[in-house]
Coordinates of C-alpha atoms in Angstrom, one line a residue:
X1482 CA 102.7 126.4 151.1
X1483 CA 102.3 124.0 154.1
X1484 CA 103.7 120.5 154.3
X1485 CA 101.6 117.9 152.5
X1486 CA 99.6 115.8 154.9
X1487 CA 100.2 112.2 153.9
X1488 CA 98.4 109.0 155.0
X1489 CA 100.2 106.9 157.6
X1490 CA 101.1 103.5 156.2
X1491 CA 101.7 100.7 158.7
X1492 CA 105.1 99.6 157.5
X1493 CA 107.2 97.0 159.2
X1494 CA 109.2 99.7 161.0
X1495 CA 106.1 101.6 162.0
X1496 CA 104.6 98.5 163.6
X1497 CA 107.9 97.5 165.2
X1498 CA 108.2 100.9 166.9
X1499 CA 104.7 100.6 168.2
X1500 CA 105.3 97.1 169.5
X1501 CA 108.5 98.2 171.3
X1502 CA 106.7 101.1 172.9
X1503 CA 103.7 99.0 173.9
X1504 CA 106.1 96.6 175.6
X1505 CA 107.6 99.5 177.6
X1506 CA 104.2 100.8 178.5
X1507 CA 102.8 97.4 179.5
X1508 CA 105.8 96.0 181.4
X1509 CA 107.7 99.2 182.4
X1510 CA 110.7 98.1 180.3
X1511 CA 113.7 100.2 179.2
X1512 CA 114.0 99.7 175.4
X1513 CA 116.2 101.0 172.6
X1514 CA 115.3 101.7 169.0
X1515 CA 118.1 102.6 166.6
X1516 CA 118.6 103.2 162.8
X1517 CA 119.8 105.8 160.4
X1518 CA 117.7 108.9 159.9
X1519 CA 114.5 108.6 157.9
X1520 CA 113.5 105.1 158.9
X1521 CA 110.3 106.1 160.8
X1522 CA 111.4 106.3 164.4
X1523 CA 109.8 109.7 165.1
X1524 CA 106.6 108.9 163.2
X1525 CA 106.1 105.7 165.3
X1526 CA 106.9 107.5 168.6
X1527 CA 104.6 110.5 167.9
X1528 CA 101.8 108.1 166.8
X1529 CA 102.0 106.3 170.2
X1530 CA 101.8 109.7 171.9
X1531 CA 98.6 110.5 169.9
X1532 CA 97.1 107.0 170.7
X1533 CA 97.9 107.2 174.5
X1534 CA 98.0 110.9 175.4
X1535 CA 97.4 110.3 179.1
X1536 CA 100.1 107.7 179.4
X1537 CA 102.9 109.0 177.2
X1538 CA 105.4 111.8 177.6
X1539 CA 107.4 112.4 174.4
X1540 CA 110.6 114.5 174.4
X1541 CA 112.9 115.3 171.6
X1542 CA 116.5 115.6 172.7
X1543 CA 118.2 118.9 172.0
X1544 CA 122.0 119.2 172.0
X1545 CA 121.8 122.6 173.5
X1546 CA 119.8 121.5 176.6
X1547 CA 121.7 121.0 179.8
X1548 CA 120.4 118.2 182.1
X1549 CA 118.3 120.5 184.4
X1550 CA 116.6 122.1 181.4
X1551 CA 115.9 118.6 179.9
X1552 CA 114.2 117.3 183.1
X1553 CA 112.4 120.5 183.5
X1554 CA 111.0 120.0 180.0
X1555 CA 109.8 116.6 181.1
X1556 CA 108.1 118.1 184.2
X1557 CA 106.4 120.7 181.9
X1558 CA 104.8 117.9 179.9
X1559 CA 103.0 116.8 183.1
X1560 CA 102.3 120.0 184.9
X1561 CA 102.5 123.7 184.1
X1562 CA 105.6 124.6 186.1
X1563 CA 108.2 127.2 185.3
X1564 CA 111.9 126.3 185.1
X1565 CA 113.5 127.0 188.4
X1566 CA 117.3 127.5 188.0
X1567 CA 117.8 127.4 191.8
X1568 CA 116.8 123.7 192.0
X1569 CA 119.7 121.2 191.8
X1570 CA 119.8 118.6 189.1
X1571 CA 119.2 115.9 191.7
X1572 CA 116.0 117.6 193.0
X1573 CA 114.8 118.2 189.4
X1574 CA 115.2 114.6 188.5
X1575 CA 113.4 113.5 191.7
X1576 CA 110.6 116.0 191.0
X1577 CA 110.1 114.5 187.5
X1578 CA 110.2 111.0 188.8
X1579 CA 107.6 111.9 191.5
X1580 CA 105.2 113.1 188.9
X1581 CA 105.4 109.9 186.9
X1582 CA 105.0 107.8 190.1
X1583 CA 102.0 109.8 191.2
X1584 CA 99.9 108.7 188.2
X1585 CA 97.4 105.9 188.8
X1586 CA 98.2 104.3 185.4
X1587 CA 101.1 102.9 183.4
X1588 CA 103.4 105.6 182.1
X1589 CA 106.0 105.7 179.3
X1590 CA 108.7 108.2 178.6
X1591 CA 109.8 108.4 174.9
X1592 CA 113.1 110.2 174.3
X1593 CA 113.8 110.8 170.6
X1594 CA 117.3 111.6 169.1
X1595 CA 119.2 110.5 172.2
X1596 CA 122.4 110.1 170.0
X1597 CA 122.9 113.8 170.7
X1598 CA 123.6 113.1 174.4
X1599 CA 126.9 112.1 176.0
X1600 CA 127.8 109.6 178.6
X1601 CA 126.8 111.7 181.6
X1602 CA 123.2 112.2 180.3
X1603 CA 122.7 108.4 180.5
X1604 CA 124.0 108.4 184.1
X1605 CA 121.4 110.9 185.0
X1606 CA 118.8 108.9 183.1
X1607 CA 119.9 105.9 185.1
X1608 CA 119.0 107.8 188.3
X1609 CA 115.6 108.6 186.9
X1610 CA 115.1 105.0 185.8
X1611 CA 115.8 103.7 189.3
X1612 CA 113.2 106.1 190.8
X1613 CA 110.5 105.1 188.3
X1614 CA 111.1 101.5 187.3
X1615 CA 107.8 100.3 188.9
X1616 CA 105.6 102.9 187.2
X1617 CA 107.3 104.0 184.0
X1618 CA 108.6 102.4 180.8
X1619 CA 111.3 104.2 178.8
X1620 CA 112.1 104.1 175.1
X1621 CA 115.3 105.6 173.8
X1622 CA 115.4 106.3 170.1
X1623 CA 118.6 107.2 168.3
X1624 CA 120.9 106.9 165.3
X1625 CA 122.4 103.8 163.8
X1626 CA 125.5 103.9 166.1
X1627 CA 123.5 104.1 169.3
X1628 CA 124.0 100.4 170.2
X1629 CA 127.7 100.5 169.2
X1630 CA 128.1 103.6 171.4
X1631 CA 126.8 101.8 174.5
X1632 CA 128.9 98.7 173.7
X1633 CA 132.0 100.9 173.3
X1634 CA 131.4 102.6 176.6
X1635 CA 131.0 99.3 178.3
X1636 CA 134.1 97.9 176.7
X1637 CA 136.2 100.9 177.9
X1638 CA 134.6 100.7 181.4
X1639 CA 132.9 104.2 181.2
X1640 CA 131.7 104.8 184.8
X1641 CA 128.2 103.7 185.5
X1642 CA 127.3 102.7 182.0
X1643 CA 127.5 98.9 182.4
X1644 CA 124.9 99.1 185.2
X1645 CA 122.6 101.2 183.1
X1646 CA 122.9 99.0 180.0
X1647 CA 122.2 95.9 182.0
X1648 CA 118.7 97.3 182.4
X1649 CA 117.9 97.3 178.7
X1650 CA 115.2 94.8 177.6
X1651 CA 115.1 95.3 173.8
X1652 CA 117.6 96.5 171.3
X1653 CA 115.5 97.1 168.2
X1654 CA 117.1 97.9 164.9
X1655 CA 115.0 99.4 162.0
X1656 CA 115.5 98.6 158.3
X1657 CA 115.2 100.4 154.9
X1658 CA 111.8 100.3 153.1
X1659 CA 111.1 97.2 151.1
X1660 CA 110.1 97.2 147.5
X1661 CA 106.5 96.4 148.4
X1662 CA 106.4 99.2 151.0
X1663 CA 107.7 101.7 148.5
X1664 CA 105.0 100.8 146.0
X1665 CA 102.3 100.7 148.7
X1666 CA 103.2 104.2 149.9
X1667 CA 103.2 105.5 146.3
X1668 CA 99.8 104.1 145.6
X1669 CA 98.4 105.4 148.9
X1670 CA 99.5 108.9 147.7
X1671 CA 97.8 108.4 144.3
X1672 CA 101.1 107.8 142.4
X1673 CA 100.7 104.9 140.0
X1674 CA 103.5 105.8 137.5
X1675 CA 105.5 102.6 136.8
X1676 CA 108.6 104.5 135.7
X1677 CA 108.5 106.5 138.9
X1678 CA 108.0 103.3 140.9
X1679 CA 111.1 101.8 139.3
X1680 CA 113.1 105.0 140.0
X1681 CA 112.1 105.0 143.7
X1682 CA 112.8 101.3 144.1
X1683 CA 116.2 101.7 142.6
X1684 CA 117.3 104.9 144.4
X1685 CA 115.3 105.4 147.6
X1686 CA 117.1 104.2 150.8
X1687 CA 114.8 105.5 153.5
X1688 CA 111.2 106.8 154.0
X1689 CA 112.2 110.4 154.3
X1690 CA 113.9 110.3 150.9
X1691 CA 110.8 108.6 149.5
X1692 CA 108.7 111.5 150.8
X1693 CA 111.0 114.0 149.2
X1694 CA 110.7 112.1 145.9
X1695 CA 106.9 112.3 146.2
X1696 CA 107.0 116.0 147.0
X1697 CA 109.0 116.5 143.8
X1698 CA 107.0 114.1 141.7
X1699 CA 106.2 116.6 138.9
X1700 CA 109.8 117.6 138.5
X1701 CA 111.1 114.0 138.6
X1702 CA 108.3 112.9 136.2
X1703 CA 109.3 115.5 133.7
X1704 CA 113.0 114.5 134.0
X1705 CA 112.1 110.8 133.4
X1706 CA 110.0 111.8 130.3
X1707 CA 112.9 113.8 128.9
X1708 CA 115.3 110.9 129.4
X1709 CA 112.9 108.6 127.5
X1710 CA 112.7 111.1 124.7
X1711 CA 116.5 111.3 124.4
X1712 CA 116.7 107.5 124.2
X1713 CA 114.0 107.4 121.5
X1714 CA 115.6 110.2 119.4
X1715 CA 119.2 109.1 119.7

């Protein structure tokens, strides 16, 4: 059975991610979005990609990628070009930057799950940023400790990081779903059970967990019913 296709609800986090991305796209800013998993970062980023397919390059960071493979992946989002292991990292970054700069429109690079990357990755990204700052906005999306990681590196004078961090325009934190958002999402998915609503409001801490609860609605509903029967018969 395939994954259930659910309606997209414009939560506060969803709209916040879109606004941060739009700022980067419009003004070529370098912005940061951070939160624990399940707060809607990826949904917001991929929606922007669908809305502006000609302006947006979306890349999900992979811990197994080396820098040359990463920038080759960016290149492949713009042109059909095989990975060339003979090219140096410097040339690969310049090639990617040249493709962005050649567009006659505002561009934005969205990099998801950047918490996987180390200090050196951001030094390479600083090089890319310097080459594209007049044509391309960048949004970095990562875990809840992303901002703290940059601050720690700056505090300990990690080479080159302070200069990179000084280019950041927005540090945007996302937040857990509100009670109203939980109820709205349940109703949008045709779940109007008051007991189930109460359970979700009490237990759910992120949107991914809420989706899991909805996926298991029948099982959880039966459990709630059995708990009620135990109370009645006790």
